[in-house]
Short mmCIF file of C-alpha atoms in Angstrom, two decimals:
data_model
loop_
_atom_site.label_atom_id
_atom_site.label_comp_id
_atom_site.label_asym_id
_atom_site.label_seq_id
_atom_site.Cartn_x
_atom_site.Cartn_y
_atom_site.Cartn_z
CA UNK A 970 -4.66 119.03 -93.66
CA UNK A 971 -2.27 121.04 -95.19
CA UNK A 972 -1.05 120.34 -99.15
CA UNK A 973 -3.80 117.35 -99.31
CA UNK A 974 -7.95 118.28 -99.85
CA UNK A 975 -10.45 115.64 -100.03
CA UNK A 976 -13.75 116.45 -101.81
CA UNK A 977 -16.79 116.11 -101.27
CA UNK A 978 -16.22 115.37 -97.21
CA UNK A 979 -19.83 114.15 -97.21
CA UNK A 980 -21.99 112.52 -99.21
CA UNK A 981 -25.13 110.35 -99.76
CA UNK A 982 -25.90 107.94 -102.55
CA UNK A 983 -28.16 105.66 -104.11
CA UNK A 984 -27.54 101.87 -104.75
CA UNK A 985 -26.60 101.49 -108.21
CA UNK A 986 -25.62 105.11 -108.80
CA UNK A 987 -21.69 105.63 -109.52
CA UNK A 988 -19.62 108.07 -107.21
CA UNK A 989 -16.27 109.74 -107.88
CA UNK A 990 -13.84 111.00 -105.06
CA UNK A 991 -11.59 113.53 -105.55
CA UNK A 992 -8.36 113.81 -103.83
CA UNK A 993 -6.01 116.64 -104.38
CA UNK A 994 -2.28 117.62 -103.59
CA UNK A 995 -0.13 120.37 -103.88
CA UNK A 996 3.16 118.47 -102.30
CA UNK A 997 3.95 117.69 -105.78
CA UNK A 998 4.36 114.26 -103.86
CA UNK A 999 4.61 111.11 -105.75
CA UNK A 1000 2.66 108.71 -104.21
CA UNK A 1001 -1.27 108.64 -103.38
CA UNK A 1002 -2.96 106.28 -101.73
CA UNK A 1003 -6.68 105.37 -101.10
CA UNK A 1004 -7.88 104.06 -97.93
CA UNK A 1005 -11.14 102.74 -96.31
CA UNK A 1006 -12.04 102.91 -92.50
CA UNK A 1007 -14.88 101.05 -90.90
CA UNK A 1008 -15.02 99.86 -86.89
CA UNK A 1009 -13.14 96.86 -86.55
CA UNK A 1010 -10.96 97.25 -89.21
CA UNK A 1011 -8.71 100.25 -89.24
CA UNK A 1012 -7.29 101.91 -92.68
CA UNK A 1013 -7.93 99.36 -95.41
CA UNK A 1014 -5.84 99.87 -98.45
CA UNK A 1015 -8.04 100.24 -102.02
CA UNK A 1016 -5.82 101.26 -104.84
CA UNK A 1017 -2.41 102.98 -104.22
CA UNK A 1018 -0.68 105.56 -107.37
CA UNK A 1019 3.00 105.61 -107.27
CA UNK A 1020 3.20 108.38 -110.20
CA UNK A 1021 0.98 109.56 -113.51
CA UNK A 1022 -1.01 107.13 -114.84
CA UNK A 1023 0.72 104.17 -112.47
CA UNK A 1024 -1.72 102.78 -110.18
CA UNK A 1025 -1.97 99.14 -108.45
CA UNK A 1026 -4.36 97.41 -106.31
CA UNK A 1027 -4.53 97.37 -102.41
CA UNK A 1028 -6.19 94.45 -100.57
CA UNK A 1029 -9.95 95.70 -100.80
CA UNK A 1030 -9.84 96.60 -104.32
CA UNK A 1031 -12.73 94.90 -105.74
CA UNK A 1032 -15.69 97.45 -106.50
CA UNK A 1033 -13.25 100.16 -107.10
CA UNK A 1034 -11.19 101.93 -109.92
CA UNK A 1035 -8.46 104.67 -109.55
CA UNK A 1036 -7.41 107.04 -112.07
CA UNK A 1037 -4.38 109.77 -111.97
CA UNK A 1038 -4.07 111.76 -115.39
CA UNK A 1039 -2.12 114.73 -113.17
CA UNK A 1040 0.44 114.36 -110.60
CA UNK A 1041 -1.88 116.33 -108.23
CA UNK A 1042 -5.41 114.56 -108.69
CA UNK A 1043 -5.76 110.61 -107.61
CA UNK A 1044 -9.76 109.61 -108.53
CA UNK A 1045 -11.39 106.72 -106.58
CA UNK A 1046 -14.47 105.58 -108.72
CA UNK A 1047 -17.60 103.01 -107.47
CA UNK A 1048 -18.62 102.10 -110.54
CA UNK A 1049 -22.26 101.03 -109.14
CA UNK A 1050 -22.33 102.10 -105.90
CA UNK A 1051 -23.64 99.55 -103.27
CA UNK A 1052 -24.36 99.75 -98.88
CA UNK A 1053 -21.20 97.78 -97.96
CA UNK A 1054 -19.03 100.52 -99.43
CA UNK A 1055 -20.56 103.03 -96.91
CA UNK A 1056 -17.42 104.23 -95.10
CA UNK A 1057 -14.95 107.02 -94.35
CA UNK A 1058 -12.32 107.10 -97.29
CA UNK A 1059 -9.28 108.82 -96.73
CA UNK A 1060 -6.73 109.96 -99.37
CA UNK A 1061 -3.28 109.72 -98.25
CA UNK A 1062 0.00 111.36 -99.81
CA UNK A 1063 3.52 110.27 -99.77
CA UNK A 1064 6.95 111.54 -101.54
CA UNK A 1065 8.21 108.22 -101.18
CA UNK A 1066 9.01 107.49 -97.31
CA UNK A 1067 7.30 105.43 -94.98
CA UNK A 1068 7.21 108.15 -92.51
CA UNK A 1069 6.36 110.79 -94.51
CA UNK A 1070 2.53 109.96 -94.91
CA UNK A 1071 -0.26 112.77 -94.92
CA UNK A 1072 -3.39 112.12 -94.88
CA UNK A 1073 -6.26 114.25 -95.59
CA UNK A 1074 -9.45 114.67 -93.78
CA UNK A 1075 -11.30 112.27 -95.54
CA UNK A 1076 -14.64 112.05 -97.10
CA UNK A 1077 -18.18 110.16 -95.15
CA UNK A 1078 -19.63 108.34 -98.13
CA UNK A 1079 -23.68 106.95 -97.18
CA UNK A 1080 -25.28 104.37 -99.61
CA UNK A 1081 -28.54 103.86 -99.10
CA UNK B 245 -1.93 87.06 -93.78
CA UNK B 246 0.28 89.49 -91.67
CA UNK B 247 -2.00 91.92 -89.47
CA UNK B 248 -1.41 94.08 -86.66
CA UNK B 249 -3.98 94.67 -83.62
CA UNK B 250 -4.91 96.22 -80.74
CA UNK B 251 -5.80 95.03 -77.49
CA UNK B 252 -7.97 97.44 -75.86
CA UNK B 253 -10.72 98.85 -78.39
CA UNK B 254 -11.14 101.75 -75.24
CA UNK B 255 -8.97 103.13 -72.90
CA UNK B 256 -10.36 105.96 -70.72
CA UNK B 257 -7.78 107.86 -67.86
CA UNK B 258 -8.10 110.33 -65.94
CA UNK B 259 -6.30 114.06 -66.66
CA UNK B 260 -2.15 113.55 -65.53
CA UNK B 261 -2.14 110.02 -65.05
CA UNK B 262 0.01 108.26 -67.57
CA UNK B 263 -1.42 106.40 -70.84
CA UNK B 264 -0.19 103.00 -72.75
CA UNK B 265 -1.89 101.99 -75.59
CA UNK B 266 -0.93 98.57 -76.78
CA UNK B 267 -0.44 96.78 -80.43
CA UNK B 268 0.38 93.39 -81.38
CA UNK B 269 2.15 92.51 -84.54
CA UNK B 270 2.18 89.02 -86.52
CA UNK B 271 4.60 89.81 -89.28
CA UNK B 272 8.19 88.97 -88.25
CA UNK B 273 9.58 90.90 -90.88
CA UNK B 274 8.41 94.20 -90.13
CA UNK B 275 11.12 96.77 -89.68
CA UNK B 276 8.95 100.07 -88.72
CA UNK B 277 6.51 100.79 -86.94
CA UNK B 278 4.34 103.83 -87.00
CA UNK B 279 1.73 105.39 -84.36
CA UNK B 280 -1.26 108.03 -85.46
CA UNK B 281 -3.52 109.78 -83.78
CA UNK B 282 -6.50 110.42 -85.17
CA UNK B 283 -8.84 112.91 -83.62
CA UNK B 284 -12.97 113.39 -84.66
CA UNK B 285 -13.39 114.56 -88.18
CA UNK B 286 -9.57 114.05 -89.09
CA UNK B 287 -7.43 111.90 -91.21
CA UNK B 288 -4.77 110.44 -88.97
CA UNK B 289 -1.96 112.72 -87.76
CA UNK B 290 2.04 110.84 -87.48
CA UNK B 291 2.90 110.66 -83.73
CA UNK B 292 6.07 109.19 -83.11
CA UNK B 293 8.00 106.03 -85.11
CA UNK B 294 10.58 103.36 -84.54
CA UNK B 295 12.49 101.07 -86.40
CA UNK B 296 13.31 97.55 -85.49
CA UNK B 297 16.68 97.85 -84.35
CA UNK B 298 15.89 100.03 -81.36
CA UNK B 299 13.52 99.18 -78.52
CA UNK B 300 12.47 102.56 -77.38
CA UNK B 301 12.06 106.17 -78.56
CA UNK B 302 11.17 109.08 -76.89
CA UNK B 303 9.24 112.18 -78.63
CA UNK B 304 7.42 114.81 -76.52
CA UNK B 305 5.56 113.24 -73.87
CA UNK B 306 5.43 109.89 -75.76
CA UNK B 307 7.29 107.25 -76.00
CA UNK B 308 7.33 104.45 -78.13
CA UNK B 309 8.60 100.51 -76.97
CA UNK B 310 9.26 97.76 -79.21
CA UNK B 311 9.51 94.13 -78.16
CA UNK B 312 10.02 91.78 -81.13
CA UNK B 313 10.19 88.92 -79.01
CA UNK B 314 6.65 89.32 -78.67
CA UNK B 315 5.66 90.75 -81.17
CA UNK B 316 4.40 93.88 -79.74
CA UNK B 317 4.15 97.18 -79.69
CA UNK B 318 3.54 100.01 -76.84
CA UNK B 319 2.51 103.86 -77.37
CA UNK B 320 2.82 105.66 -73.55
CA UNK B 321 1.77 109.19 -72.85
CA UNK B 322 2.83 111.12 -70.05
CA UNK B 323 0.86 113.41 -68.14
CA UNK B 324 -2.18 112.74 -70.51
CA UNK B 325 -4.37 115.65 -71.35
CA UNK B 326 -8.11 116.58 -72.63
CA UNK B 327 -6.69 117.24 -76.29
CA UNK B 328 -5.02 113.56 -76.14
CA UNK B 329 -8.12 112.02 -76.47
CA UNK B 330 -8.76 110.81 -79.85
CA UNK B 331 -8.42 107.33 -81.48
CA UNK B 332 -4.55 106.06 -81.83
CA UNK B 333 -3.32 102.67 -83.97
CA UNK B 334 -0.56 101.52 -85.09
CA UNK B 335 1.01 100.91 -88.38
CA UNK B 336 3.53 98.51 -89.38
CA UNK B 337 5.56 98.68 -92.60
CA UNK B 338 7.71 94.83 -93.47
CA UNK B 339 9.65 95.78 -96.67
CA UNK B 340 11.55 98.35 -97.97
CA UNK B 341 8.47 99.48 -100.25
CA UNK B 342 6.38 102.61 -99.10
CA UNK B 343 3.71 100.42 -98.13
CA UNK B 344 2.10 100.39 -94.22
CA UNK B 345 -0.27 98.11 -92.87
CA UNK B 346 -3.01 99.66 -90.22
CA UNK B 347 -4.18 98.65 -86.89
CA UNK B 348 -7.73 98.88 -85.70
CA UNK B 349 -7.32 101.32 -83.31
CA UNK B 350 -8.21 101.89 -79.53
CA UNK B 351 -10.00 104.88 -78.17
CA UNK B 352 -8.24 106.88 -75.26
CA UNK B 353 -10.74 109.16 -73.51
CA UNK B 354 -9.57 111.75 -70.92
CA UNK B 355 -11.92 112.16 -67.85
CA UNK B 356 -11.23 115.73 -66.40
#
Protein backbone atom coordinates (compact mmCIF):
# COMPACT_ATOMS: atom_id res chain seq x y z
CA UNK A 1 0.00 0.00 0.00
CA UNK A 2 1.35 3.05 -0.96
CA UNK A 3 3.00 5.69 1.85
CA UNK A 4 2.29 2.87 4.69
CA UNK A 5 4.88 -0.51 5.06
CA UNK A 6 4.30 -3.05 7.61
CA UNK A 7 7.29 -5.17 8.71
CA UNK A 8 7.93 -8.18 9.16
CA UNK A 9 4.57 -9.45 7.04
CA UNK A 10 5.22 -12.86 8.60
CA UNK A 11 6.34 -14.21 11.47
CA UNK A 12 6.56 -17.10 14.00
CA UNK A 13 7.15 -16.97 17.73
CA UNK A 14 7.60 -18.67 20.83
CA UNK A 15 5.34 -18.37 23.98
CA UNK A 16 6.98 -16.15 26.29
CA UNK A 17 9.31 -14.52 23.77
CA UNK A 18 8.55 -10.62 23.14
CA UNK A 19 7.78 -9.38 19.48
CA UNK A 20 7.96 -5.85 18.05
CA UNK A 21 5.96 -4.66 14.88
CA UNK A 22 7.00 -2.08 12.89
CA UNK A 23 4.78 0.15 11.02
CA UNK A 24 6.03 2.89 8.82
CA UNK A 25 4.65 6.05 6.93
CA UNK A 26 5.75 8.48 4.66
CA UNK A 27 2.19 10.53 4.52
CA UNK A 28 3.65 12.57 7.17
CA UNK A 29 0.03 11.68 8.47
CA UNK A 30 -0.86 12.26 11.99
CA UNK A 31 -2.64 9.54 13.17
CA UNK A 32 -1.65 5.65 13.39
CA UNK A 33 -3.58 3.12 14.42
CA UNK A 34 -3.10 -0.61 15.36
CA UNK A 35 -5.54 -3.18 14.56
CA UNK A 36 -6.15 -6.97 15.10
CA UNK A 37 -8.18 -9.33 12.71
CA UNK A 38 -9.30 -12.80 13.61
CA UNK A 39 -12.63 -14.75 11.99
CA UNK A 40 -15.53 -13.60 13.70
CA UNK A 41 -14.40 -10.48 14.71
CA UNK A 42 -13.35 -8.04 12.07
CA UNK A 43 -10.60 -5.12 12.75
CA UNK A 44 -10.19 -4.91 16.51
CA UNK A 45 -8.70 -1.71 17.68
CA UNK A 46 -5.25 -2.16 20.05
CA UNK A 47 -3.63 1.14 20.68
CA UNK A 48 -4.29 4.20 18.39
CA UNK A 49 -1.26 7.40 18.13
CA UNK A 50 -2.76 10.68 17.39
CA UNK A 51 0.86 12.45 17.12
CA UNK A 52 4.67 11.98 18.71
CA UNK A 53 4.77 10.41 21.74
CA UNK A 54 0.63 10.58 22.16
CA UNK A 55 -0.79 7.25 22.19
CA UNK A 56 -4.17 5.81 23.88
CA UNK A 57 -5.73 2.54 24.25
CA UNK A 58 -8.23 0.77 21.84
CA UNK A 59 -10.66 -1.89 23.18
CA UNK A 60 -8.21 -5.01 23.04
CA UNK A 61 -5.37 -3.33 24.57
CA UNK A 62 -4.38 -5.57 27.26
CA UNK A 63 -1.08 -7.58 26.34
CA UNK A 64 0.10 -4.77 24.25
CA UNK A 65 2.26 -1.50 24.33
CA UNK A 66 2.69 1.17 21.55
CA UNK A 67 5.44 3.48 21.18
CA UNK A 68 5.93 6.55 18.53
CA UNK A 69 9.33 8.51 19.13
CA UNK A 70 9.01 9.75 15.14
CA UNK A 71 6.07 10.94 13.35
CA UNK A 72 6.70 8.15 10.77
CA UNK A 73 7.27 4.92 13.01
CA UNK A 74 4.17 3.62 15.37
CA UNK A 75 5.71 0.26 17.42
CA UNK A 76 3.23 -2.41 18.64
CA UNK A 77 5.12 -4.45 21.40
CA UNK A 78 3.90 -8.14 23.09
CA UNK A 79 5.73 -7.91 25.90
CA UNK A 80 5.57 -11.92 26.47
CA UNK A 81 4.16 -13.17 23.62
CA UNK A 82 1.33 -15.79 24.10
CA UNK A 83 -1.13 -18.22 21.31
CA UNK A 84 -4.26 -16.03 21.65
CA UNK A 85 -2.40 -13.09 20.14
CA UNK A 86 -1.82 -15.16 16.92
CA UNK A 87 -3.49 -12.92 14.31
CA UNK A 88 -3.17 -10.62 11.30
CA UNK A 89 -2.24 -7.03 12.64
CA UNK A 90 -2.71 -4.29 10.46
CA UNK A 91 -1.26 -0.75 10.81
CA UNK A 92 -3.52 1.87 9.68
CA UNK A 93 -2.75 5.68 8.85
CA UNK A 94 -4.88 8.69 9.03
CA UNK A 95 -4.27 12.69 8.59
CA UNK A 96 -7.14 13.22 10.64
CA UNK A 97 -10.46 12.24 8.61
CA UNK A 98 -12.63 9.46 8.99
CA UNK A 99 -12.46 8.73 5.39
CA UNK A 100 -9.12 9.14 4.81
CA UNK A 101 -7.87 5.75 6.36
CA UNK A 102 -4.94 3.63 4.74
CA UNK A 103 -4.14 0.70 5.76
CA UNK A 104 -1.17 -1.30 5.10
CA UNK A 105 -0.82 -4.86 4.21
CA UNK A 106 -0.47 -6.13 7.45
CA UNK A 107 1.74 -8.52 9.19
CA UNK A 108 0.66 -12.77 10.01
CA UNK A 109 2.01 -13.10 13.52
CA UNK A 110 2.11 -17.33 14.68
CA UNK A 111 2.68 -18.12 18.45
CA UNK A 112 3.31 -21.34 19.08
CA UNK B 1 -21.55 -1.86 23.70
CA UNK B 2 -22.25 -0.41 20.14
CA UNK B 3 -21.22 -3.04 17.32
CA UNK B 4 -21.91 -3.38 13.80
CA UNK B 5 -22.50 -6.86 11.88
CA UNK B 6 -23.02 -8.68 9.06
CA UNK B 7 -25.56 -10.99 8.05
CA UNK B 8 -24.21 -13.28 5.59
CA UNK B 9 -20.56 -14.52 6.61
CA UNK B 10 -20.58 -15.81 2.51
CA UNK B 11 -22.09 -14.63 -0.40
CA UNK B 12 -21.16 -16.39 -3.67
CA UNK B 13 -22.82 -14.99 -7.36
CA UNK B 14 -22.37 -15.74 -10.38
CA UNK B 15 -20.21 -13.31 -13.06
CA UNK B 16 -22.94 -10.11 -14.12
CA UNK B 17 -25.52 -10.78 -11.77
CA UNK B 18 -25.86 -8.04 -9.22
CA UNK B 19 -24.34 -8.24 -5.49
CA UNK B 20 -25.77 -6.80 -1.94
CA UNK B 21 -23.88 -7.30 0.92
CA UNK B 22 -25.68 -6.41 4.08
CA UNK B 23 -24.64 -4.70 7.65
CA UNK B 24 -26.52 -4.04 10.67
CA UNK B 25 -25.72 -1.26 13.03
CA UNK B 26 -26.69 -0.89 16.90
CA UNK B 27 -25.32 2.54 17.63
CA UNK B 28 -27.97 5.22 16.98
CA UNK B 29 -25.56 7.83 16.94
CA UNK B 30 -23.47 6.91 14.19
CA UNK B 31 -23.19 9.52 11.48
CA UNK B 32 -20.83 7.62 8.77
CA UNK B 33 -20.56 4.79 7.53
CA UNK B 34 -17.71 3.28 5.65
CA UNK B 35 -17.39 0.05 3.27
CA UNK B 36 -13.79 -1.83 2.51
CA UNK B 37 -12.87 -4.32 0.52
CA UNK B 38 -10.35 -6.34 1.44
CA UNK B 39 -8.84 -8.75 -1.01
CA UNK B 40 -6.21 -11.97 0.02
CA UNK B 41 -2.98 -10.74 1.44
CA UNK B 42 -4.24 -6.99 1.73
CA UNK B 43 -5.08 -4.48 4.31
CA UNK B 44 -8.55 -3.22 3.53
CA UNK B 45 -8.99 -0.87 0.55
CA UNK B 46 -11.97 2.36 1.08
CA UNK B 47 -14.89 1.56 -1.31
CA UNK B 48 -17.50 3.95 -1.15
CA UNK B 49 -18.98 6.09 2.16
CA UNK B 50 -22.10 7.81 3.36
CA UNK B 51 -23.12 9.99 5.92
CA UNK B 52 -26.30 9.87 7.86
CA UNK B 53 -28.19 12.48 6.32
CA UNK B 54 -28.44 10.82 2.92
CA UNK B 55 -29.90 7.41 2.18
CA UNK B 56 -28.06 6.45 -0.90
CA UNK B 57 -24.80 7.06 -2.81
CA UNK B 58 -23.67 5.97 -5.90
CA UNK B 59 -19.77 5.37 -6.80
CA UNK B 60 -18.74 3.22 -9.79
CA UNK B 61 -20.74 0.24 -9.96
CA UNK B 62 -21.61 0.44 -6.22
CA UNK B 63 -23.88 1.85 -4.41
CA UNK B 64 -24.30 2.39 -0.95
CA UNK B 65 -28.10 2.52 1.06
CA UNK B 66 -28.66 3.66 4.44
CA UNK B 67 -31.79 2.95 6.47
CA UNK B 68 -31.55 4.32 10.03
CA UNK B 69 -34.85 3.20 10.81
CA UNK B 70 -33.41 -0.07 10.92
CA UNK B 71 -30.46 0.27 11.60
CA UNK B 72 -28.87 -1.03 8.55
CA UNK B 73 -26.69 -0.82 6.07
CA UNK B 74 -26.49 -2.16 2.25
CA UNK B 75 -23.27 -2.35 -0.14
CA UNK B 76 -24.73 -3.40 -3.98
CA UNK B 77 -22.51 -4.15 -6.89
CA UNK B 78 -23.52 -4.09 -10.30
CA UNK B 79 -22.51 -6.34 -12.89
CA UNK B 80 -20.18 -8.19 -10.35
CA UNK B 81 -16.89 -9.42 -11.62
CA UNK B 82 -13.97 -12.12 -10.86
CA UNK B 83 -11.71 -9.25 -9.29
CA UNK B 84 -14.84 -8.31 -6.91
CA UNK B 85 -14.38 -11.18 -4.99
CA UNK B 86 -12.69 -10.52 -1.83
CA UNK B 87 -13.99 -10.02 1.77
CA UNK B 88 -16.13 -6.56 2.27
CA UNK B 89 -17.39 -5.03 5.97
CA UNK B 90 -18.49 -2.24 7.06
CA UNK B 91 -17.36 0.45 9.32
CA UNK B 92 -19.25 2.80 11.31
CA UNK B 93 -17.84 5.98 12.87
CA UNK B 94 -20.60 7.76 15.95
CA UNK B 95 -18.66 10.95 16.91
CA UNK B 96 -16.91 13.54 15.47
CA UNK B 97 -13.47 11.87 16.60
CA UNK B 98 -11.37 9.94 13.88
CA UNK B 99 -12.36 6.84 15.38
CA UNK B 100 -14.30 3.77 13.22
CA UNK B 101 -15.70 0.76 14.50
CA UNK B 102 -15.35 -2.58 12.13
CA UNK B 103 -17.72 -5.15 10.99
CA UNK B 104 -16.94 -8.81 10.69
CA UNK B 105 -17.10 -9.09 7.27
CA UNK B 106 -18.85 -11.38 4.60
CA UNK B 107 -17.11 -13.14 1.80
CA UNK B 108 -18.43 -12.48 -1.86
CA UNK B 109 -17.11 -15.15 -4.24
CA UNK B 110 -17.61 -14.81 -8.04
CA UNK B 111 -18.42 -18.13 -9.88
CA UNK B 112 -17.35 -17.63 -13.61
Amino acid sequence: DAGITQSPRHKVTETGTPVTLRCHQTENHRYMYWYRQDPGHGLRLIHYSYGVKDTDKGEVSDGYSVSRSKTEDFLLTLESATSSQTSVYFCAISPGDRRGYTFGSGTRLTVV
Amino acid sequence: GESVGLHLPTLSVQEGDNSIINCAYSNSASDYFIWYKQESGKGPQFIIDIRSNMDKRQGQRVTVLLNKTVKHLSLQIAATQPGDSAVYFCAESGNAGNMLTFGGGTRLMVKP
